[in-house]
């Protein structure tokens, strides 16, 4: 069953800005769905339309099967977590978490019990008396999560909840949010522009670009089988190697580069013709250094600790980036290398 | 005193110096004057006696004047709140392009002398003024209403003068409220009105408080407006100070009245500070 459905939903702002352009989306019950895309692609606007904070200029939004376009915000029973936490600064933590319950006519004693339970869930028991400014950023974000979850929302909406935290805390919190979501079984829509977050947390990744959905799918599917150059590029380090089709055998394609080197593509996403100019897409970590058919020279080295990123200039002048585990010291600039690219890791779009 | 300790005082010295010369010293002089003796011949001679103070405390008239002044100031403040808050809310929240222009227009009248602006009310409210002309023109009344030279016109003039201060104070604090807080309240189940009451109003109280204090103090201390727009029975404390010092040349008694005014307004500010000090305002509302 779908928890949230968007049907041709669009949002035009005054001044001709098309923030969201007729998107369709089904969020299955209990799923963790991520809207992923660059800044300004309409993620927040989409989320705010689900919450009711923004009115769609077209299309239909359904929550639990009911059309909610006309339902006022306060009757939608959603939980929302904001990037800047948005805790009420003039209210104690208890009053912050209890806020939604107060407007749901829950009895005083039930409120106390449920606030306590919510604070236990986010592992911050005993902070009821404090004020938001007396908590760290990570703690404030946990309280924001508790405040959203305590009302047992139909859908949990999260707008870049981790981006204000520092890197270590971010990784810790993303594991925690995911664990809590799974334990409670609440449907979640998570907005981020961080591909790592999207891949690590989601059941379904929805890649957005310029107000449209570019691709949707399980994290591995979207990562391994990008359907557009945009997706390939946005989700991790993709190389685009241009060449000419030299042989076609069903979905198996051979591409010859300017210097005469060959790259085999196991599974072309579309039909190509002999002699056609194409871009072969291959991710940086799929390029192996040493013992392959492509010759090149290392132009730059980015030392990352356990791995290194190498900019390699191919014999024909094209540049590719390779990400490799360091075994016996990193390679040096100017070193000649040979590159191996397995056919099943190459794609033509 | 070590150099590090002296440093703040050194940096503050221009402020301390100018404040003591221009503020503290005159007040001390006024206080000293209040104990001087006014002779039967009308001379003010240095002395230390409590005759002037005794005169003040024994005459109900001055207490009445103080009461009437504070009452007018209070009404002015209340009217400014009622008119100013919605205006500020509109300026801060409406989706308008020319916010800056509107704010600028609000302060535009300040480019014209305060006295001229106050006097122009005479043309509006007077017997043959604009309002009465319109009312008689459309036949609502045959006789002109008495709109001028009474408490109404005084409050009108004071509100007119003080409203922008109220608006700008409230505007600044409304503008500083994170819009996500209101969104959060709405998503959690508040109607627009409830979210205003729970979030917007409490968080804008510092601005409302500051604007109110400013309005009250400026209104209570104003002299030109009551004098130009008030009637013969208008009782305004600063006006009495003027009468004593300028008309009667009774400096010692004028000094007494000035000190009373200073202390009375000081008390108001102290009370404000007790209940509205900016750091406490959030917390006092959490209860
Ligand atoms: N109130 C508004 N009025 C006009 N245009 C708006 C408004 N809100 C958003 N936009 C525009 O709509 C587009 C999408 O904005 P949105 O906030 O949804 O992007 P986003 O994907 O959340 O980006 P980010 O990652 O930077 O948060 C942007 O071009 C933005 O400028
Ligand atoms: Mg956003």
XYZ file of C-alpha atoms and ligand atoms in Angstrom:
668
model
C 0.000 0.000 0.000
C 1.176 3.487 -0.729
C 1.578 5.844 2.145
C 2.140 8.943 0.055
C 1.322 9.364 -3.609
C 2.151 12.340 -5.781
C 0.361 12.556 -9.104
C 1.632 15.097 -11.619
C 2.363 17.437 -8.761
C 3.809 20.749 -9.772
C 4.720 24.006 -8.125
C 5.191 27.225 -10.015
C 6.322 30.237 -8.050
C 5.511 33.732 -9.120
C 8.107 35.072 -11.509
C 8.011 31.976 -13.694
C 10.058 29.731 -11.403
C 9.106 26.097 -11.916
C 10.307 24.545 -8.678
C 8.607 21.186 -9.146
C 7.607 20.011 -12.594
C 4.814 17.408 -12.715
C 6.372 14.687 -10.625
C 4.866 11.283 -9.888
C 5.952 9.422 -6.800
C 4.712 6.468 -4.789
C 6.052 6.064 -1.294
C 5.293 2.538 -0.027
C 4.074 2.090 3.526
C 6.958 1.906 5.994
C 9.583 2.738 3.372
C 12.472 5.113 3.759
C 12.493 7.219 0.603
C 15.165 9.781 -0.164
C 14.806 12.746 -2.459
C 18.306 13.353 -3.693
C 19.472 16.148 -5.930
C 21.541 19.292 -6.256
C 20.667 22.592 -4.634
C 17.566 24.205 -6.062
C 16.179 21.070 -7.703
C 12.906 21.270 -5.771
C 13.419 18.756 -2.953
C 12.337 21.069 -0.161
C 9.404 22.362 -2.159
C 8.209 18.797 -2.757
C 8.476 17.972 0.929
C 6.710 21.168 1.944
C 3.867 20.393 -0.430
C 3.401 17.014 1.247
C 3.355 18.787 4.610
C 0.907 21.370 3.296
C 3.295 24.251 3.903
C 3.262 24.916 0.176
C 0.214 24.606 -2.078
C 0.756 22.679 -5.311
C -0.187 24.630 -8.418
C -1.176 21.372 -10.089
C -1.609 17.674 -9.498
C -2.783 15.654 -6.565
C -1.231 14.566 -3.295
C -2.606 11.544 -1.443
C -1.705 10.413 2.034
C -2.948 6.975 3.065
C -5.146 6.968 0.008
C -6.893 10.236 0.847
C -6.501 13.330 -1.294
C -5.034 16.015 0.967
C -4.683 18.975 -1.401
C -7.420 20.774 0.503
C -6.524 19.464 3.971
C -5.053 22.211 6.147
C -1.548 21.619 7.504
C -2.600 21.036 11.081
C -4.971 18.226 10.157
C -2.486 16.139 8.185
C -0.875 14.338 11.142
C 2.687 14.449 9.825
C 5.998 14.707 11.585
C 8.574 17.092 10.203
C 12.214 17.626 11.063
C 13.882 20.784 9.822
C 17.468 21.420 8.847
C 17.910 24.006 11.605
C 15.954 21.870 14.123
C 13.300 24.605 14.610
C 12.887 23.867 18.303
C 10.820 26.479 20.121
C 13.483 28.496 21.953
C 11.082 29.788 24.595
C 9.826 26.359 25.609
C 11.489 23.678 27.684
C 12.423 20.385 26.047
C 9.394 18.814 27.683
C 7.067 21.456 26.250
C 8.736 21.147 22.853
C 8.215 17.407 22.668
C 4.757 17.618 24.232
C 3.673 20.334 21.802
C 1.967 18.137 19.238
C 0.294 16.005 21.900
C -1.193 19.094 23.533
C -3.025 19.826 20.289
C -4.210 16.245 20.037
C -6.143 16.376 23.287
C -3.962 13.773 24.988
C -4.387 13.656 28.761
C -1.690 15.162 30.993
C -0.501 11.846 32.365
C -0.365 10.279 28.906
C 1.610 13.260 27.641
C 4.198 12.820 30.369
C 4.527 9.109 29.640
C 4.793 9.559 25.890
C 7.326 12.398 26.135
C 9.448 10.224 28.365
C 9.178 7.344 25.928
C 10.093 9.577 22.981
C 13.144 10.911 24.801
C 14.185 7.345 25.570
C 13.874 6.444 21.898
C 16.259 9.233 20.885
C 18.494 8.274 23.824
C 18.222 11.591 25.641
C 16.343 10.790 28.834
C 16.198 13.356 31.619
C 16.552 16.582 29.624
C 12.899 17.608 30.055
C 13.664 20.695 32.123
C 16.333 22.117 29.864
C 15.928 24.664 27.095
C 17.002 24.089 23.477
C 19.996 26.428 23.709
C 21.335 24.292 26.540
C 21.739 21.311 24.212
C 24.345 20.587 21.547
C 23.403 20.600 17.873
C 23.204 16.819 17.718
C 21.067 16.696 20.846
C 18.766 19.384 19.496
C 18.286 17.341 16.342
C 17.369 14.300 18.440
C 14.793 16.392 20.278
C 13.404 17.594 16.960
C 13.100 13.945 15.935
C 11.411 13.066 19.232
C 8.981 15.956 18.808
C 8.059 14.727 15.333
C 7.742 11.059 16.316
C 5.849 11.421 19.572
C 2.604 12.218 17.758
C 2.836 8.922 15.852
C 2.701 10.624 12.473
C 1.463 8.952 9.318
C 4.621 10.092 7.539
C 7.900 11.448 8.825
C 9.332 14.251 6.686
C 12.984 15.155 7.089
C 14.539 18.126 5.291
C 18.321 17.763 5.351
C 18.237 17.042 9.068
C 21.933 16.202 9.212
C 23.511 18.975 7.200
C 24.036 21.275 10.175
C 26.002 18.615 12.049
C 29.710 17.927 11.757
C 30.924 14.908 9.815
C 31.326 12.386 12.652
C 28.029 13.232 14.252
C 26.353 13.103 10.871
C 27.352 9.491 10.315
C 26.301 8.516 13.805
C 22.936 10.245 13.477
C 22.185 8.793 10.077
C 22.553 5.295 11.460
C 20.392 6.238 14.378
C 17.615 7.869 12.374
C 17.455 4.844 10.118
C 17.384 2.462 13.091
C 14.599 4.411 14.806
C 12.597 4.600 11.591
C 12.851 0.858 11.128
C 12.002 0.087 14.733
C 8.887 2.265 14.666
C 8.031 1.313 11.127
C 7.061 4.860 10.156
C 7.107 5.889 6.505
C 9.862 8.452 5.975
C 10.649 10.930 3.223
C 14.163 12.216 3.593
C 15.615 15.120 1.647
C 19.326 15.415 1.103
C 21.933 16.455 -1.424
C 24.447 14.045 0.072
C 24.671 10.874 -2.016
C 26.339 9.007 0.855
C 23.353 9.639 3.098
C 20.941 8.688 0.355
C 22.688 5.420 -0.462
C 23.242 4.417 3.140
C 19.767 5.114 4.507
C 17.213 4.580 1.788
C 14.990 1.796 0.613
C 14.260 3.926 -2.417
C 16.372 6.738 -3.850
C 14.658 9.352 -5.977
C 17.138 11.451 -7.903
C 15.782 14.873 -8.786
C 17.065 17.480 -11.186
C 15.508 20.805 -12.134
C 12.144 19.976 -10.625
C 11.877 16.571 -12.302
C 12.615 13.021 -11.229
C 15.611 11.699 -13.153
C 15.575 8.185 -11.799
C 14.275 6.161 -8.902
C 15.258 2.796 -7.530
C 17.015 0.901 -4.785
C 20.361 2.512 -3.840
C 22.469 -0.183 -5.533
C 20.348 -0.067 -8.670
C 20.567 3.683 -9.032
C 24.266 3.624 -8.323
C 25.181 0.696 -10.538
C 22.777 1.408 -13.366
C 22.386 5.152 -13.765
C 19.965 5.928 -16.569
C 21.288 9.371 -17.374
C 24.601 11.134 -17.363
C 23.238 13.430 -14.697
C 22.565 10.534 -12.339
C 25.896 8.897 -13.120
C 27.639 12.136 -12.363
C 25.676 13.101 -9.306
C 25.998 9.706 -7.634
C 29.704 9.390 -7.272
C 32.720 9.831 -9.445
C 31.761 8.909 -12.977
C 34.207 9.088 -15.875
C 32.986 9.810 -19.350
C 35.329 8.329 -21.946
C 34.508 9.255 -25.515
C 35.155 6.948 -28.420
C 33.659 5.355 -31.526
C 31.636 2.163 -31.703
C 33.790 -0.472 -33.426
C 31.798 -3.644 -32.874
C 28.255 -4.466 -31.834
C 27.166 -7.874 -30.661
C 23.701 -7.629 -29.150
C 24.143 -5.558 -26.003
C 27.874 -6.104 -26.070
C 29.679 -3.158 -27.627
C 33.315 -2.408 -28.336
C 34.424 1.187 -28.330
C 37.689 2.404 -29.792
C 39.314 5.494 -28.334
C 41.228 8.097 -30.306
C 44.545 6.420 -29.504
C 43.308 3.070 -30.767
C 42.762 1.522 -27.343
C 39.604 -0.551 -26.860
C 36.994 -0.562 -24.131
C 34.398 -3.319 -24.032
C 30.955 -2.580 -22.707
C 29.018 -5.645 -21.535
C 25.551 -4.164 -21.322
C 24.762 -1.080 -23.347
C 21.634 0.662 -22.104
C 20.574 1.504 -25.657
C 21.076 0.269 -29.187
C 24.117 1.813 -30.880
C 25.363 1.705 -34.425
C 28.753 1.034 -35.891
C 30.832 4.180 -36.127
C 28.657 6.125 -33.702
C 30.437 8.486 -31.292
C 29.537 7.523 -27.708
C 30.498 8.226 -24.129
C 31.415 5.219 -22.059
C 30.596 5.776 -18.413
C 32.742 4.105 -15.816
C 33.036 4.895 -12.117
C 36.378 5.859 -10.675
C 36.553 2.939 -8.241
C 35.906 0.436 -11.051
C 39.091 1.372 -12.869
C 41.942 -0.880 -11.855
C 45.498 0.355 -12.043
C 48.021 -2.074 -13.504
C 47.715 -4.919 -15.942
C 45.160 -3.689 -18.408
C 44.775 -2.585 -21.945
C 44.743 1.215 -21.575
C 47.983 3.139 -21.230
C 48.241 6.373 -19.362
C 50.314 8.619 -17.116
C 49.458 9.775 -13.638
C 48.819 13.513 -13.721
C 47.774 14.138 -10.137
C 47.404 12.227 -6.893
C 44.904 12.911 -4.128
C 46.035 11.013 -1.080
C 43.001 9.984 1.019
C 44.586 7.630 3.542
C 43.404 4.138 2.762
C 42.719 5.065 -0.846
C 44.072 7.528 -3.362
C 42.389 9.327 -6.230
C 44.500 9.430 -9.363
C 43.973 11.709 -12.307
C 45.266 9.734 -15.243
C 45.949 11.115 -18.712
C 45.285 8.428 -21.308
C 47.580 8.016 -24.279
C 45.049 9.796 -26.496
C 44.927 12.833 -24.207
C 41.635 12.099 -22.401
C 41.609 12.375 -18.643
C 40.026 9.838 -16.294
C 39.878 9.597 -12.545
C 40.590 6.339 -10.751
C 40.001 5.563 -7.089
C 42.274 2.812 -5.809
C 43.121 1.172 -2.527
C 46.676 1.867 -1.495
C 48.703 -1.282 -0.827
C 52.442 -0.546 -0.973
C 52.484 3.231 -1.068
C 50.676 5.523 -3.439
C 51.800 5.929 -7.025
C 53.595 9.076 -8.047
C 52.869 11.817 -10.507
C 54.453 11.074 -13.872
C 54.416 7.311 -13.367
C 53.230 5.338 -16.395
C 50.305 3.032 -15.622
C 48.092 0.652 -17.468
C 44.376 0.651 -16.720
C 42.005 -2.286 -16.671
C 38.291 -1.663 -16.997
C 35.988 -4.659 -16.718
C 33.299 -4.742 -19.410
C 30.466 -5.248 -16.911
C 31.303 -1.952 -15.182
C 31.017 0.140 -18.319
C 27.808 1.682 -19.517
C 26.614 3.555 -22.559
C 23.587 5.784 -22.080
C 45.374 48.434 38.317
C 47.074 46.279 35.709
C 47.107 47.357 32.100
C 44.697 44.636 31.046
C 42.199 45.771 33.637
C 42.567 49.426 32.732
C 41.992 48.787 29.076
C 38.170 48.544 29.061
C 37.941 51.739 31.068
C 40.295 53.452 28.706
C 38.151 52.425 25.759
C 35.019 53.496 27.562
C 36.444 56.830 28.642
C 34.917 58.949 25.842
C 31.496 57.547 26.668
C 31.997 57.895 30.401
C 33.284 61.428 30.018
C 30.511 62.670 27.765
C 27.835 60.888 29.779
C 29.031 62.381 33.062
C 29.373 65.840 31.594
C 26.143 65.889 29.622
C 23.888 63.639 31.695
C 25.055 63.062 35.237
C 26.279 66.579 35.975
C 23.089 68.379 34.905
C 20.962 65.949 36.882
C 23.106 66.540 39.952
C 22.703 70.292 39.482
C 18.947 69.945 39.140
C 18.854 67.851 42.282
C 20.879 70.516 44.132
C 18.560 73.246 42.839
C 15.576 71.487 44.327
C 16.858 72.362 47.805
C 17.484 76.045 47.064
C 15.367 78.735 48.582
C 13.054 80.984 46.596
C 12.716 84.290 48.431
C 9.572 86.395 48.567
C 11.208 88.805 46.138
C 11.487 86.020 43.601
C 15.206 85.357 43.988
C 16.648 81.838 43.948
C 19.331 81.572 46.614
C 21.502 78.577 47.419
C 20.349 76.710 50.482
C 19.643 73.259 51.783
C 16.033 73.127 52.921
C 13.012 70.994 52.151
C 10.424 73.705 51.609
C 10.028 73.046 47.881
C 9.654 69.338 48.453
C 7.129 69.955 51.216
C 5.138 72.143 48.825
C 5.113 69.421 46.246
C 4.094 66.637 48.584
C 1.340 68.665 50.203
C -0.340 69.725 46.960
C -2.621 67.098 45.434
C -2.641 68.990 42.141
C 0.808 67.730 41.187
C -0.079 64.138 41.915
C -3.157 64.563 39.786
C -0.994 65.963 36.995
C 1.383 63.014 37.278
C -1.540 60.598 37.205
C -3.125 62.293 34.205
C 0.215 62.338 32.373
C 0.825 58.648 32.943
C -2.743 57.844 32.015
C -2.392 59.648 28.690
C 0.967 57.955 28.087
C -0.573 54.575 28.865
C -3.492 55.106 26.503
C -1.103 56.304 23.814
C 0.995 53.174 24.268
C -2.061 50.940 24.147
C -3.297 52.570 20.946
C 0.197 52.250 19.453
C 0.219 48.529 20.284
C -3.193 47.963 18.730
C -2.342 49.908 15.580
C 1.348 49.068 15.409
C 1.453 45.319 15.908
C -0.727 44.372 12.925
C 1.111 46.881 10.756
C 4.479 45.486 11.768
C 3.159 41.965 11.230
C 2.045 42.889 7.744
C 5.393 44.504 6.947
C 7.309 41.489 8.217
C 5.143 38.734 6.774
C 3.265 39.872 3.698
C 4.738 38.827 0.376
C 5.490 42.288 -0.870
C 8.294 43.413 -3.068
C 8.825 46.914 -1.749
C 9.256 46.258 1.948
C 12.171 48.649 2.065
C 10.162 51.381 0.390
C 7.281 50.964 2.838
C 9.631 51.185 5.803
C 11.186 54.253 4.255
C 7.760 55.861 3.746
C 6.936 55.200 7.370
C 9.876 57.296 8.470
C 9.493 59.913 5.770
C 7.451 62.289 8.003
C 10.477 62.438 10.297
C 12.126 64.654 7.709
C 9.628 67.372 8.539
C 9.960 69.271 11.798
C 8.068 67.703 14.653
C 6.438 71.033 15.541
C 5.128 71.608 12.034
C 3.772 68.089 11.871
C 2.046 68.541 15.195
C 0.586 71.894 14.235
C -0.786 70.509 11.028
C -3.202 68.474 13.138
C -4.902 71.752 13.915
C -5.897 71.955 10.260
C -7.175 68.432 10.361
C -9.100 68.397 13.631
C -10.009 72.076 14.061
C -13.463 73.639 13.864
C -13.010 74.389 10.181
C -10.579 71.564 9.772
C -10.633 68.743 7.285
C -12.546 66.212 9.359
C -15.323 68.577 10.357
C -15.590 69.978 6.843
C -16.093 66.491 5.457
C -18.561 65.496 8.171
C -20.623 68.651 7.652
C -20.269 68.418 3.895
C -21.865 64.985 3.743
C -24.464 66.054 6.282
C -23.546 63.832 9.204
C -23.538 66.841 11.489
C -24.535 70.504 11.370
C -22.343 71.625 14.224
C -18.593 70.968 14.036
C -17.390 68.339 16.546
C -14.969 69.531 19.159
C -12.031 67.396 18.148
C -9.230 69.778 19.004
C -7.763 71.060 22.276
C -8.742 68.129 24.442
C -7.260 64.810 25.571
C -8.384 63.197 22.332
C -6.275 65.470 20.160
C -3.311 65.098 22.508
C -3.453 61.307 22.302
C -3.981 61.544 18.545
C -0.845 63.676 18.169
C 1.199 61.448 20.447
C 0.109 58.276 18.656
C 0.925 59.866 15.323
C 4.398 60.710 16.515
C 5.148 57.452 18.297
C 3.604 54.833 16.053
C 6.672 54.398 13.811
C 8.831 53.609 16.850
C 6.411 50.934 17.904
C 6.168 49.506 14.399
C 9.898 49.351 13.831
C 10.561 47.667 17.178
C 7.929 45.006 16.611
C 8.952 44.620 12.972
C 12.566 43.921 13.863
C 11.646 41.259 16.374
C 9.070 39.638 14.077
C 11.563 39.678 11.246
C 14.075 37.863 13.426
C 11.767 34.932 14.128
C 12.727 31.797 12.207
C 9.829 31.049 9.892
C 10.430 27.345 10.360
C 9.232 27.710 13.953
C 5.787 28.690 12.739
C 5.878 25.917 10.140
C 6.853 23.450 12.859
C 3.952 24.562 15.035
C 1.538 24.245 12.127
C 2.714 20.750 11.212
C 2.409 19.721 14.869
C -1.260 20.615 14.836
C -1.690 24.362 15.355
C -4.160 26.461 13.444
C -2.629 29.701 12.146
C -4.017 31.571 15.137
C -2.717 28.994 17.605
C 0.732 29.090 16.067
C 0.687 32.871 16.349
C -0.181 32.629 20.022
C 2.270 29.845 20.799
C 5.254 30.986 18.787
C 5.065 34.341 17.055
C 3.603 36.444 19.842
C 5.867 35.218 22.653
C 8.957 35.519 20.484
C 8.026 39.044 19.431
C 7.449 40.188 23.008
C 10.928 41.658 23.419
C 10.212 44.007 20.510
C 6.708 44.750 21.714
C 8.084 45.461 25.191
C 10.849 47.716 23.931
C 8.430 49.579 21.648
C 5.937 50.020 24.475
C 8.552 51.303 26.884
C 9.819 53.750 24.305
C 6.283 54.920 23.534
C 5.404 55.340 27.159
C 8.524 57.234 28.146
C 8.437 59.488 25.085
C 4.728 60.189 25.544
C 5.013 60.929 29.259
C 7.966 63.213 28.634
C 6.484 65.037 25.678
C 5.840 68.700 25.947
C 5.175 70.113 22.500
C 2.175 67.928 21.646
C 0.119 68.568 24.802
C 0.963 72.244 24.610
C -0.070 72.627 20.952
C -2.974 70.215 20.850
C -4.133 70.134 24.483
C -6.937 72.215 25.929
C -7.012 74.512 28.932
C -7.886 71.614 31.206
C -5.193 69.346 29.829
C -2.893 68.512 32.677
C 0.546 67.417 31.588
C 3.496 67.159 33.882
C 6.282 68.359 31.571
C 4.110 71.383 30.892
C 4.114 72.209 34.611
C 7.898 72.047 34.635
C 7.974 74.541 31.778
C 5.537 76.793 33.605
C 7.583 76.752 36.806
C 10.965 77.340 35.232
C 10.258 79.531 32.205
C 7.098 81.417 33.146
C 7.533 81.781 36.896
C 11.321 81.607 36.930
C 10.939 79.403 39.976
C 13.946 77.201 39.402
C 13.950 75.435 42.759
C 10.371 74.232 42.357
C 10.885 73.409 38.694
C 13.840 71.307 39.814
C 11.613 69.441 42.278
C 9.120 68.649 39.516
C 11.936 67.554 37.191
C 13.369 65.189 39.774
C 9.893 63.757 40.422
C 9.424 63.148 36.708
C 12.851 61.539 36.427
C 12.221 59.245 39.371
C 8.723 58.320 38.196
C 9.931 57.362 34.709
C 12.950 55.647 36.243
C 10.572 53.512 38.270
C 8.634 52.560 35.152
C 11.857 51.482 33.458
C 12.941 49.570 36.544
C 9.634 47.722 36.647
C 9.949 46.955 32.934
C 13.424 45.647 33.481
C 12.259 43.457 36.293
C 9.615 41.701 34.228
C 10.795 42.075 30.660
C 14.563 41.917 30.795
C 15.449 40.577 27.404
C 17.145 37.412 28.555
C 14.219 36.452 30.777
C 11.457 37.134 28.379
C 11.616 33.744 26.705
C 11.671 31.875 29.933
C 8.914 33.767 31.611
C 6.690 32.617 28.803
C 7.671 28.974 28.975
C 5.791 28.566 32.263
N 8.983 31.033 -2.003
C 9.600 30.924 -3.186
N 9.410 31.855 -4.152
C 10.020 31.756 -5.336
N 10.860 30.762 -5.677
C 11.107 29.807 -4.775
C 10.499 29.842 -3.479
N 10.935 28.755 -2.774
C 11.764 28.093 -3.610
N 11.869 28.719 -4.794
C 12.670 28.263 -5.944
O 12.286 26.954 -6.265
C 13.411 26.170 -6.608
C 13.461 24.931 -5.759
O 13.705 25.299 -4.425
P 13.854 24.251 -3.256
O 13.995 24.998 -2.000
O 12.768 23.256 -3.350
O 15.239 23.550 -3.631
P 16.038 22.422 -2.859
O 16.142 21.270 -3.785
O 15.452 22.165 -1.534
O 17.480 23.058 -2.727
P 18.504 23.060 -1.504
O 19.286 21.781 -1.591
O 19.364 24.234 -1.795
O 17.724 23.185 -0.258
C 14.608 27.077 -6.481
O 14.945 27.529 -7.760
C 14.140 28.184 -5.620
O 14.803 29.372 -5.951
Mg 16.108 22.537 0.497
